[in-house]
Coordinates of C-alpha atoms in Angstrom, one line a residue:
M1 CA 0.0 0.0 0.0
R2 CA 2.5 2.6 -1.2
A3 CA 0.0 5.4 -1.0
L4 CA 0.3 5.3 2.8
G5 CA 2.8 8.1 3.4
R6 CA 4.8 9.2 6.4
W7 CA 2.9 10.3 9.3
R8 CA 5.3 12.6 7.8
V9 CA 6.4 11.9 10.9
G10 CA 3.8 11.1 8.9
A11 CA 0.5 9.1 9.5
G12 CA 0.0 8.6 5.9
A13 CA -2.7 9.6 3.6
A14 CA -4.0 6.1 3.2
L15 CA -5.4 6.4 6.8
S16 CA -8.5 7.8 5.3
G17 CA -11.1 5.5 6.8
A18 CA -13.4 8.0 8.5
L19 CA -16.5 8.2 10.7
L20 CA -19.6 10.3 10.9
A21 CA -21.0 13.5 12.2
G22 CA -24.6 14.7 12.5
G23 CA -27.7 17.9 13.8
L24 CA -30.5 18.3 16.3
S25 CA -34.2 17.4 16.2
A26 CA -37.1 16.2 18.3
P27 CA -37.2 12.5 19.5
V28 CA -38.7 10.0 17.1
A29 CA -40.7 6.9 17.7
T30 CA -38.7 3.7 18.5
A31 CA -39.6 0.4 17.0
Q32 CA -39.2 -2.9 18.7
A33 CA -35.7 -4.3 17.8
P34 CA -33.8 -7.5 18.4
A35 CA -31.0 -7.7 20.9
P36 CA -27.7 -6.3 19.5
A37 CA -25.9 -9.6 20.1
I38 CA -27.9 -11.5 17.5
D39 CA -25.8 -13.7 15.2
C40 CA -26.3 -13.7 11.5
P41 CA -29.2 -11.1 11.4
T42 CA -31.8 -11.0 8.7
V43 CA -30.8 -8.3 6.2
M44 CA -33.3 -5.7 5.0
A45 CA -33.3 -5.1 1.2
V46 CA -32.7 -1.5 0.2
D47 CA -35.8 -1.8 -2.1
D48 CA -37.9 -2.4 1.0
V49 CA -36.7 0.8 2.8
A50 CA -39.2 3.7 2.9
A51 CA -39.3 7.1 4.4
G52 CA -41.0 7.2 7.8
M53 CA -39.8 3.8 8.9
T54 CA -38.6 3.8 12.5
G55 CA -36.0 1.5 14.2
T56 CA -33.4 1.1 16.8
G57 CA -29.6 1.3 16.6
Y58 CA -27.0 0.2 19.2
T59 CA -23.7 1.8 20.1
V60 CA -21.4 2.2 23.1
S61 CA -20.7 5.6 24.7
H62 CA -19.2 4.4 28.0
G63 CA -17.7 1.0 28.9
R64 CA -18.6 -1.9 26.8
T65 CA -22.4 -2.3 27.0
P66 CA -24.3 -1.2 23.8
E67 CA -27.1 1.3 24.5
P68 CA -30.0 1.9 22.1
F69 CA -30.8 5.0 20.0
S70 CA -33.9 5.6 17.9
V71 CA -33.9 6.3 14.2
E72 CA -36.4 7.5 11.6
V73 CA -35.7 6.9 7.9
L74 CA -35.8 10.1 5.9
G75 CA -35.1 8.6 2.5
V76 CA -32.8 6.6 0.3
M77 CA -30.2 8.2 -2.0
R78 CA -29.7 5.9 -5.0
D79 CA -26.2 5.5 -6.4
A80 CA -25.2 8.3 -4.0
I81 CA -21.7 7.0 -3.2
L82 CA -20.7 4.9 -6.1
P83 CA -22.7 3.3 -9.0
G84 CA -24.8 0.6 -7.3
R85 CA -24.0 2.0 -3.8
D86 CA -27.0 3.5 -2.1
L87 CA -27.1 5.6 1.1
I88 CA -30.0 5.5 3.6
V89 CA -30.5 8.8 5.4
V90 CA -31.9 8.7 8.9
E91 CA -32.5 10.9 11.9
A92 CA -31.1 9.5 15.2
D93 CA -31.9 10.3 18.8
S94 CA -30.9 9.2 22.3
P95 CA -30.0 10.9 25.6
T96 CA -26.3 10.9 24.7
I97 CA -27.0 12.2 21.2
D98 CA -29.1 14.9 22.7
R99 CA -26.3 15.9 25.2
I100 CA -23.6 15.9 22.5
G101 CA -25.7 17.5 19.8
G102 CA -25.5 14.7 17.3
I103 CA -23.7 11.5 16.4
W104 CA -20.0 11.2 17.0
A105 CA -16.8 9.7 15.6
G106 CA -16.6 6.2 16.9
M107 CA -20.2 5.3 16.0
S108 CA -19.2 4.1 12.6
G109 CA -20.5 0.6 12.2
S110 CA -23.3 1.0 14.8
P111 CA -26.0 -1.5 13.7
V112 CA -29.5 -0.2 13.0
Y113 CA -32.5 -2.5 13.0
V114 CA -36.1 -2.1 11.7
G115 CA -38.2 -4.8 13.4
D116 CA -36.2 -8.0 13.2
E117 CA -34.1 -6.9 10.2
L118 CA -30.7 -5.2 10.0
L119 CA -31.1 -1.9 8.1
G120 CA -27.4 -1.2 8.0
A121 CA -24.7 0.7 9.9
V122 CA -24.1 4.4 10.8
A123 CA -21.2 5.5 8.6
W124 CA -21.8 9.0 7.2
G125 CA -22.6 12.5 8.6
F126 CA -22.5 16.2 7.8
S127 CA -19.4 18.1 6.9
W128 CA -20.5 21.3 8.6
G129 CA -20.8 20.1 12.1
P130 CA -22.5 17.7 14.6
S131 CA -26.0 16.6 13.6
K132 CA -28.6 14.0 14.3
I133 CA -28.8 13.3 10.6
A134 CA -26.8 10.2 9.7
G135 CA -26.0 8.2 6.6
I136 CA -26.5 4.5 6.8
T137 CA -24.5 2.0 4.8
P138 CA -27.1 -0.6 3.7
A139 CA -26.8 -4.0 5.3
E140 CA -27.1 -5.6 1.9
D141 CA -23.7 -4.1 0.9
M142 CA -22.1 -5.1 4.3
D143 CA -23.4 -8.6 4.0
D144 CA -21.4 -9.0 0.8
L145 CA -18.2 -8.7 2.8
F146 CA -18.6 -12.3 3.9
S147 CA -17.8 -13.2 0.2
Y148 CA -14.9 -10.8 -0.6
P149 CA -16.6 -7.9 -2.4
S150 CA -14.7 -5.3 -4.4
G151 CA -15.2 -1.6 -4.9
G152 CA -14.0 1.4 -6.7
A153 CA -12.3 4.6 -5.4
A154 CA -13.7 5.4 -2.0
P155 CA -15.4 8.8 -2.0
Q156 CA -15.1 11.0 1.0
R157 CA -18.2 13.2 0.4
V158 CA -21.8 12.8 -0.9
Q159 CA -23.9 15.8 -2.1
L160 CA -27.4 15.7 -0.8
S161 CA -30.1 16.4 -3.4
G162 CA -33.8 16.2 -4.2
S163 CA -36.4 15.2 -1.7
T164 CA -33.8 13.8 0.8
A165 CA -32.0 17.1 0.9
R166 CA -35.3 18.9 1.5
A167 CA -36.2 16.5 4.3
V168 CA -32.8 17.0 5.9
A169 CA -33.2 20.8 5.6
R170 CA -36.6 20.6 7.4
R171 CA -35.2 18.6 10.2
T172 CA -32.0 20.6 10.7
G173 CA -33.4 24.1 10.0
T174 CA -30.9 24.7 7.2
E175 CA -31.2 25.4 3.5
A176 CA -31.6 22.4 1.2
G177 CA -28.3 21.3 -0.3
S178 CA -26.3 23.4 2.2
G179 CA -24.3 20.5 3.4
D180 CA -22.5 17.4 2.1
M181 CA -22.4 14.1 3.8
I182 CA -18.9 12.8 4.6
R183 CA -17.6 9.5 6.0
L184 CA -17.3 9.8 9.8
R185 CA -13.9 10.5 11.2
V186 CA -12.1 7.7 13.0
P187 CA -10.9 8.2 16.6
L188 CA -7.2 7.1 16.4
A189 CA -6.2 5.7 19.9
I190 CA -2.5 6.0 20.4
S191 CA -0.5 5.0 23.5
G192 CA 3.1 6.1 24.3
A193 CA 3.3 8.9 21.7
S194 CA 3.7 11.6 24.4
R195 CA 4.6 14.9 22.7
G196 CA 4.6 13.1 19.4
L197 CA 0.8 13.1 19.6
G198 CA 1.0 16.8 18.8
M199 CA 3.0 16.1 15.6
I200 CA 0.5 13.5 14.6
R201 CA -2.4 15.9 15.1
E202 CA -0.5 18.6 13.0
A203 CA 0.0 16.0 10.2
V204 CA -3.7 15.1 10.3
T205 CA -4.7 18.7 10.0
R206 CA -2.1 19.4 7.3
E207 CA -3.0 16.4 5.2
K208 CA -6.8 16.8 5.9
L209 CA -7.0 13.2 7.2
A210 CA -10.3 11.9 8.6
L211 CA -8.8 11.0 11.9
I212 CA -9.1 12.2 15.5
P213 CA -5.9 11.2 17.3
H214 CA -6.1 10.8 21.1
V215 CA -4.1 9.4 24.0
A216 CA -5.0 5.8 25.0
S217 CA -3.4 3.0 27.0
T218 CA -1.2 0.3 25.7
T219 CA -2.2 -3.3 25.0
S220 CA -0.5 -6.4 23.8
A221 CA -1.2 -8.7 20.8
A222 CA -2.0 -11.6 23.0
P223 CA -5.6 -12.9 22.9
G224 CA -7.7 -11.8 25.8
V225 CA -10.7 -13.2 27.7
D226 CA -13.0 -15.5 25.9
D227 CA -16.0 -13.1 25.7
P228 CA -17.8 -13.1 22.3
L229 CA -17.7 -10.1 20.1
N230 CA -21.3 -9.0 19.4
A231 CA -23.1 -6.5 17.3
G232 CA -23.1 -3.0 18.8
D233 CA -19.8 -3.7 20.7
N234 CA -16.8 -1.4 20.4
F235 CA -14.4 -2.4 17.6
A236 CA -10.7 -1.4 17.4
A237 CA -8.8 -2.0 14.1
A238 CA -5.3 -2.2 15.5
L239 CA -2.2 -1.1 13.6
S240 CA 0.2 -1.9 16.4
Y241 CA 0.5 -3.2 19.9
G242 CA 2.9 -2.7 22.8
D243 CA 4.7 0.6 23.7
V244 CA 3.0 2.3 20.8
T245 CA -0.5 0.9 20.5
A246 CA -2.4 2.5 17.6
A247 CA -5.9 1.6 16.5
G248 CA -8.9 3.1 14.8
I249 CA -12.1 3.0 17.0
G250 CA -15.5 2.1 15.6
T251 CA -18.4 -0.2 16.2
T252 CA -19.2 -3.8 15.3
T253 CA -22.2 -4.1 12.9
M254 CA -22.8 -7.9 12.8
V255 CA -21.2 -11.2 13.7
C256 CA -21.9 -14.5 11.8
D257 CA -20.1 -17.9 11.7
G258 CA -16.9 -16.6 13.3
Q259 CA -16.6 -13.4 11.2
A260 CA -17.4 -9.9 12.2
I261 CA -18.2 -6.8 10.1
A262 CA -17.5 -3.3 11.4
F263 CA -17.2 0.4 10.5
G264 CA -19.6 0.5 7.6
H265 CA -16.9 2.1 5.5
P266 CA -13.2 1.4 4.7
F267 CA -10.3 2.1 6.9
F268 CA -7.4 2.0 4.4
F269 CA -9.6 0.6 1.5
E270 CA -6.8 -1.8 0.4
G271 CA -8.9 -4.9 0.0
D272 CA -6.9 -7.9 1.4
T273 CA -5.3 -6.6 4.5
M274 CA -3.9 -7.5 7.9
M275 CA -4.9 -5.6 11.1
G276 CA -5.7 -6.6 14.6
A277 CA -9.4 -6.9 15.6
N278 CA -9.8 -5.9 19.2
Q279 CA -12.5 -5.0 21.7
A280 CA -12.3 -1.4 23.2
E281 CA -13.2 0.2 26.4
A282 CA -15.1 3.5 25.9
L283 CA -14.2 6.1 28.5
A284 CA -16.5 8.9 27.4
V285 CA -17.9 10.8 24.4
I286 CA -15.9 14.0 24.2
D287 CA -17.7 17.1 22.9
D288 CA -14.7 18.5 21.1
E289 CA -14.6 21.8 19.2
F290 CA -13.6 19.8 16.0
G291 CA -16.5 17.4 16.5
P292 CA -17.5 14.8 19.1
Y293 CA -15.6 11.6 19.3
K294 CA -15.4 8.4 21.4
L295 CA -12.4 8.3 23.8
A296 CA -11.5 4.7 24.2
N297 CA -8.7 2.3 25.2
V298 CA -7.9 -0.7 23.0
A299 CA -8.7 -3.9 24.9
E300 CA -8.2 -7.6 24.3
L301 CA -7.5 -9.1 20.9
K302 CA -10.5 -10.8 19.3
G303 CA -9.2 -11.7 15.8
A304 CA -7.6 -10.4 12.7
V305 CA -9.0 -8.0 10.1
D306 CA -8.4 -9.6 6.7
Q307 CA -10.7 -7.5 4.4
D308 CA -10.9 -3.7 4.1
R309 CA -13.6 -2.9 1.6
F310 CA -15.9 0.0 0.7
A311 CA -18.8 -1.2 2.9
G312 CA -16.7 -1.9 5.9
I313 CA -13.9 -4.1 7.4
R314 CA -14.1 -7.8 8.1
A315 CA -12.5 -9.7 10.9
D316 CA -11.8 -13.4 11.3
V317 CA -12.7 -13.9 15.0
G318 CA -10.3 -16.1 16.8
S319 CA -7.3 -15.5 14.4
V320 CA -4.1 -13.9 15.5
P321 CA -2.6 -11.2 13.2
S322 CA 1.0 -11.5 12.2
T323 CA 3.2 -8.7 13.6
I324 CA 6.6 -7.1 13.0
P325 CA 8.5 -6.6 16.2
V326 CA 10.3 -3.2 16.8
T327 CA 12.5 -3.7 19.8
S328 CA 14.9 -1.3 21.5
T329 CA 17.4 -1.0 24.4
T330 CA 17.9 2.6 25.5
N331 CA 20.6 3.8 27.9
A332 CA 20.7 7.4 29.1
L333 CA 24.0 8.4 30.6
N334 CA 22.7 11.6 32.1
T335 CA 20.0 10.0 34.3
G336 CA 21.4 6.4 34.6
R337 CA 18.0 5.2 33.4
S338 CA 17.6 2.3 30.9
R339 CA 14.7 0.8 29.2
D340 CA 13.9 -2.2 27.0
G341 CA 11.0 -1.4 24.7
R342 CA 8.8 -3.3 22.2
T343 CA 6.2 -2.3 19.7
D344 CA 4.6 -5.0 17.5
V345 CA 3.5 -3.4 14.2
V346 CA 0.7 -5.1 12.3
M347 CA 0.8 -3.1 9.0
H348 CA 3.9 -3.2 6.9
D349 CA 3.6 0.2 5.4
I350 CA 3.7 2.1 8.7
V351 CA 6.8 0.3 10.1
P352 CA 8.9 3.5 9.3
S353 CA 6.6 5.9 11.1
L354 CA 5.9 3.7 14.1
T355 CA 9.6 2.8 14.5
F356 CA 10.3 6.5 14.7
V357 CA 7.6 7.1 17.3
H358 CA 8.7 4.0 19.3
A359 CA 12.3 5.1 19.3
Y360 CA 12.0 8.7 20.3
T361 CA 9.4 8.0 23.0
N362 CA 11.7 5.4 24.5
V363 CA 14.6 7.9 24.4
D364 CA 12.3 10.5 26.0
S365 CA 11.4 8.1 28.8
A366 CA 15.1 7.3 29.6
F367 CA 16.7 10.7 28.8
D368 CA 13.9 12.4 30.8
E369 CA 14.3 15.9 29.2
I370 CA 14.0 17.8 25.9
G371 CA 17.4 19.3 25.2
E372 CA 20.8 19.1 23.8
G373 CA 23.0 16.1 23.8
S374 CA 24.7 13.3 21.9
A375 CA 23.6 9.8 20.8
T376 CA 25.0 6.7 19.3
I377 CA 22.5 4.5 17.7
T378 CA 22.9 1.0 16.2
W379 CA 20.0 -0.6 14.2
R380 CA 19.4 -3.9 12.5
V381 CA 16.5 -4.0 10.0
T382 CA 15.5 -7.4 8.6
G383 CA 13.0 -8.5 6.0
T384 CA 12.3 -10.7 3.0
T385 CA 11.9 -9.9 -0.7
A386 CA 8.9 -11.0 -2.8
S387 CA 10.8 -14.2 -3.7
G388 CA 11.2 -15.0 0.0
R389 CA 14.9 -14.2 0.1
A390 CA 16.0 -12.9 3.6
W391 CA 17.9 -9.6 3.8
G392 CA 19.4 -7.5 6.7
L393 CA 20.8 -4.1 7.1
D394 CA 23.2 -3.2 10.0
R395 CA 24.1 0.4 10.7
T396 CA 25.7 2.5 13.5
N397 CA 26.0 6.3 13.5
M398 CA 26.6 9.2 16.0
Y399 CA 24.5 12.3 16.3
T400 CA 24.4 15.6 18.2
S401 CA 21.8 18.3 18.7
R402 CA 21.8 21.6 20.5
W403 CA 18.0 21.5 20.8
D404 CA 16.4 18.0 20.9
I405 CA 18.6 14.9 20.7
S406 CA 15.6 12.6 20.9
F407 CA 14.4 13.7 17.5
A408 CA 17.6 14.7 15.8
S409 CA 19.2 11.3 16.3
L410 CA 16.5 9.3 14.5
F411 CA 15.9 10.9 11.1
E412 CA 18.5 8.8 9.3
L413 CA 16.8 5.6 10.5
L414 CA 13.4 6.9 9.5
E415 CA 14.8 7.9 6.0
Q416 CA 16.4 4.5 5.5
L417 CA 13.2 2.7 6.4
Y418 CA 11.2 4.7 3.9
I419 CA 13.8 4.1 1.2
L420 CA 13.7 0.4 1.8
R421 CA 9.9 0.3 1.9
S422 CA 9.5 2.4 -1.3
N423 CA 12.5 1.2 -3.3
D424 CA 12.2 0.7 -7.0
F425 CA 14.0 -2.6 -7.2
E426 CA 12.0 -5.2 -5.3
D427 CA 8.8 -5.5 -3.2
I428 CA 9.9 -6.2 0.3
E429 CA 8.4 -7.0 3.7
F430 CA 9.9 -6.0 7.0
T431 CA 10.3 -8.8 9.6
G432 CA 11.9 -6.8 12.4
V433 CA 13.7 -3.7 13.6
D434 CA 16.1 -3.7 16.5
L435 CA 17.7 -0.6 18.1
D436 CA 20.5 0.0 20.6
M437 CA 20.5 3.6 21.7
T438 CA 22.8 5.4 24.0
V439 CA 22.1 9.1 24.8
D440 CA 23.8 11.8 27.0
D441 CA 23.2 15.5 27.7
V442 CA 26.8 16.3 26.7
I443 CA 27.4 17.4 23.1
K444 CA 30.4 15.5 21.7
Q445 CA 31.2 17.3 18.6
Y446 CA 34.0 18.8 16.6
K447 CA 33.4 22.0 14.6
L448 CA 35.6 22.5 11.5
V449 CA 36.9 26.0 12.0
D450 CA 39.8 26.3 9.4
L451 CA 41.3 24.5 6.5
L452 CA 45.0 24.8 5.6
V453 CA 46.7 23.5 2.3
S454 CA 50.2 22.5 1.3
R455 CA 51.9 21.2 -1.8
T456 CA 54.7 19.5 0.1
G457 CA 53.1 18.4 3.4
I458 CA 55.4 20.7 5.3
A459 CA 54.4 24.3 5.1
Y460 CA 50.6 24.9 5.3
R461 CA 48.8 28.0 4.2
D462 CA 45.3 29.5 4.8
V463 CA 44.1 30.2 1.3
R464 CA 40.7 30.2 -0.5
S465 CA 42.0 29.0 -3.9
I466 CA 45.0 27.3 -5.3
R467 CA 46.4 26.7 -8.8
V468 CA 47.5 23.1 -9.5
D469 CA 48.7 20.8 -12.2
G470 CA 46.9 17.7 -13.3
G471 CA 48.1 14.8 -11.2
E472 CA 49.4 17.0 -8.3
R473 CA 48.8 15.9 -4.7
L474 CA 47.4 18.3 -2.2
Y475 CA 48.0 18.0 1.5
L476 CA 45.2 19.3 3.7
R477 CA 45.0 20.1 7.4
A478 CA 41.6 20.4 9.0
I479 CA 41.5 22.4 12.3
L480 CA 38.7 21.0 14.5
E481 CA 37.4 22.8 17.6
P482 CA 35.7 20.6 20.3
Y483 CA 32.3 21.8 21.5
D484 CA 33.5 21.5 25.1
G485 CA 36.2 24.1 24.6
S486 CA 39.2 21.7 25.0
A487 CA 42.3 21.9 22.8
T488 CA 41.8 22.0 19.0
R489 CA 42.5 18.9 17.0
K490 CA 44.4 18.7 13.7
V491 CA 43.5 16.1 11.1
D492 CA 45.7 15.6 8.0
L493 CA 44.1 14.5 4.7
T494 CA 45.4 14.2 1.1
V495 CA 43.8 14.2 -2.3
R496 CA 45.1 13.9 -5.8
V497 CA 44.0 16.1 -8.7
P498 CA 43.1 13.9 -11.7
R499 CA 46.0 13.8 -14.1
N500 CA 44.1 14.6 -17.3
V501 CA 41.5 16.9 -15.8
R502 CA 40.3 19.7 -18.1
R503 CA 38.1 21.7 -15.8
D504 CA 38.5 23.7 -12.7
G505 CA 36.8 22.4 -9.6
T506 CA 36.2 22.6 -5.9
L507 CA 37.6 20.7 -2.9
W508 CA 35.2 20.2 0.1
V509 CA 36.2 19.2 3.6
R510 CA 33.2 18.3 5.8
S511 CA 31.3 15.5 7.5
A512 CA 31.3 12.4 5.3
G513 CA 27.9 11.5 6.5
E514 CA 26.4 14.8 5.4
S515 CA 28.0 14.5 2.0
F516 CA 26.7 11.0 1.4
S517 CA 23.1 11.8 2.5
E518 CA 22.9 14.7 0.1
F519 CA 23.7 12.5 -2.9
C520 CA 22.5 9.0 -2.2
F521 CA 19.7 8.8 0.3
Y522 CA 17.5 11.0 -1.8
R523 CA 18.7 10.0 -5.3
P524 CA 19.9 6.4 -5.0
R525 CA 20.3 5.8 -8.7
R526 CA 22.7 8.7 -8.9
C527 CA 25.2 7.3 -6.4
A528 CA 27.8 6.0 -8.9
D529 CA 30.5 8.4 -7.9
E530 CA 29.9 7.9 -4.2
L531 CA 30.0 4.1 -4.4
G532 CA 32.5 3.6 -7.2
G533 CA 30.0 1.6 -9.2
G534 CA 26.4 2.7 -8.6
I535 CA 23.2 1.2 -7.3
E536 CA 21.7 -1.3 -9.7
S537 CA 19.8 -3.7 -7.4
F538 CA 18.1 -3.9 -4.0
G539 CA 21.2 -5.6 -2.7
D540 CA 23.3 -2.6 -3.8
L541 CA 20.9 -0.2 -2.1
V542 CA 21.1 -2.1 1.2
Q543 CA 24.9 -2.3 1.0
A544 CA 25.1 1.5 0.2
M545 CA 23.0 2.4 3.2
E546 CA 24.8 0.0 5.5
N547 CA 28.3 1.2 4.5
A548 CA 27.5 4.8 4.1
P549 CA 30.0 7.3 5.6
T550 CA 29.1 8.3 9.2
N551 CA 28.7 11.6 11.0
N552 CA 32.0 11.1 12.9
Q553 CA 34.1 11.0 9.8
V554 CA 35.8 14.1 8.3
E555 CA 36.2 13.9 4.5
A556 CA 38.1 15.7 1.8
K557 CA 36.7 15.3 -1.6
L558 CA 37.2 16.8 -5.0
Y559 CA 34.4 17.9 -7.3
M560 CA 35.9 18.3 -10.8
G561 CA 33.9 19.1 -13.8
R562 CA 30.4 17.6 -13.4
R563 CA 30.8 14.9 -10.8
W564 CA 32.5 13.9 -7.6
N565 CA 35.8 12.0 -8.0
V566 CA 35.3 8.9 -5.8
R567 CA 39.0 8.0 -6.1
D568 CA 40.2 11.5 -5.2
R569 CA 39.1 11.6 -1.6
D570 CA 40.3 10.9 1.9
V571 CA 38.4 10.1 5.1
E572 CA 39.4 10.1 8.7
T573 CA 37.2 8.5 11.4
L574 CA 37.0 10.4 14.7
D575 CA 35.6 9.8 18.2
Q576 CA 32.9 12.6 17.9
V577 CA 30.5 14.0 15.4
V578 CA 32.0 16.5 12.8
A579 CA 30.1 19.7 12.0
G580 CA 30.8 22.5 9.6
R581 CA 32.4 22.6 6.1
K582 CA 35.2 24.4 4.3
R583 CA 35.8 24.7 0.6
L584 CA 38.9 25.4 -1.6
E585 CA 38.6 26.5 -5.2
I586 CA 40.9 24.4 -7.6
D587 CA 42.3 26.3 -10.6
V588 CA 43.9 23.8 -13.0
R589 CA 46.8 25.0 -15.2
R590 CA 46.2 24.2 -18.9
H591 CA 49.3 22.9 -20.7
R592 CA 49.3 23.2 -24.5
G593 CA 49.2 19.9 -26.3
R594 CA 47.7 17.9 -23.4
E595 CA 45.2 15.4 -24.7
G596 CA 43.4 12.4 -23.3
P597 CA 40.1 11.5 -21.6
D598 CA 38.6 13.6 -19.0
E599 CA 38.9 11.8 -15.6
G600 CA 36.9 14.5 -13.8

């Protein structure tokens, strides 16, 4: 599912499964309805639905016990969502709906019955605010999920029209056609994200995602108590478990022969899928300024979501979803605290984002401050290719930050995971990520403050340009100033100007890690000069990232003509991160009669 972007730290755009919103009206009559726990309910045909019908829906606003709400059918919108996909418009009422002012995010999937038949599930609401007017996904469409239905592009919005729009206008006191119906937003329960929750909320707002992130408690991927999952119960579609538990919260619509249908709309809309299917404990319905939503904790595992279709998601009750372990050991030298952490990610495409969130929250827990510092991080990423071949990437690097070492030390890892996931060579699956992180509140860093040059290696000068002959060797002396104010350090490097060079160039001295990132991590197929051969396969890409220069290496490198000269460079590995850069302009003498290929 490549469309799922970063939660950039991105929660990607494919997290578009949304829930409903609704407006106010007088109570309506309530019809006798079956208990919500009924298995394999009789499904009402859309052709039998008529305006004026009354019925009862079930949803949870607190705890786990479904409570009833009444509905009156206002009309049916034919082909409103997609060709062949109808929408039933109803008005809902209950004490909680009255208190909140309308239906809320988290009601998606709430079953609605007329007599002994299942009408469908609450799944749509108004774009302009809370309302008692709701859109019902027909039970006929949801029943098809038991036999692997397919759908087209999932629309986010439906324009009301005709008699249905006029009926809605009368009930809500608005002008006909003044509002669209949209899929209800999904409350996104996230544990352990701490201050990262604010970043996720910013990403949701920026990307206009149909999500409401909120703090929740952690849970594991282990099966829980043997209570059955029933219609009207809370339903949590889990993306991960452990330190960072993340799940979309909705409602179970129906259960039949060991399978459960929920939400009444897609979550990711990816067809065949893999997510956890969990119970949830509702704490309250929050009357938020951006729309009411159900605040809930993810509870025990009930099964595995294996279908994510237009009319809802389907779970195989009793199954256990496969997970990708993200493990970490964090040691903070400033506090003496250490922590072993684990997050089990269910969805492959969000391994990069959740690894990042897992890592920095574990650093925050041990480091116990937001501030400057240094870090050394080692990671091992494992996976398989589409052919089943196992691969692994091992990498260690050092980082410093004057502002926030928890974040600054993890962006290279995040970038590498995204590159692996989105590479152009092979489809891959992650099988694990393991981290070893050591952090301190002391900045261990050298700053490059001066660059001296010599032709002989004896007398060095401080110049900004130098005239050279092709084939000449230059001796360089980098002057490094430690951040702690101790004595400066001198590092000697040498480079050779290509013998048959025809163009002038530039010599750079700087962090080798910075140089490599600029050219390879963002443009991997243009790394020929950096690698001395280029990246032509997934194996080449893994090797390039594994063996890339590190931030504690100072490098001298020539840029002659139109490319870097991989042979004309020198690197020295130090005990601290290198910051800063210096450049020296290279003016090549042209000798008459010189011929030959251009090595630069």
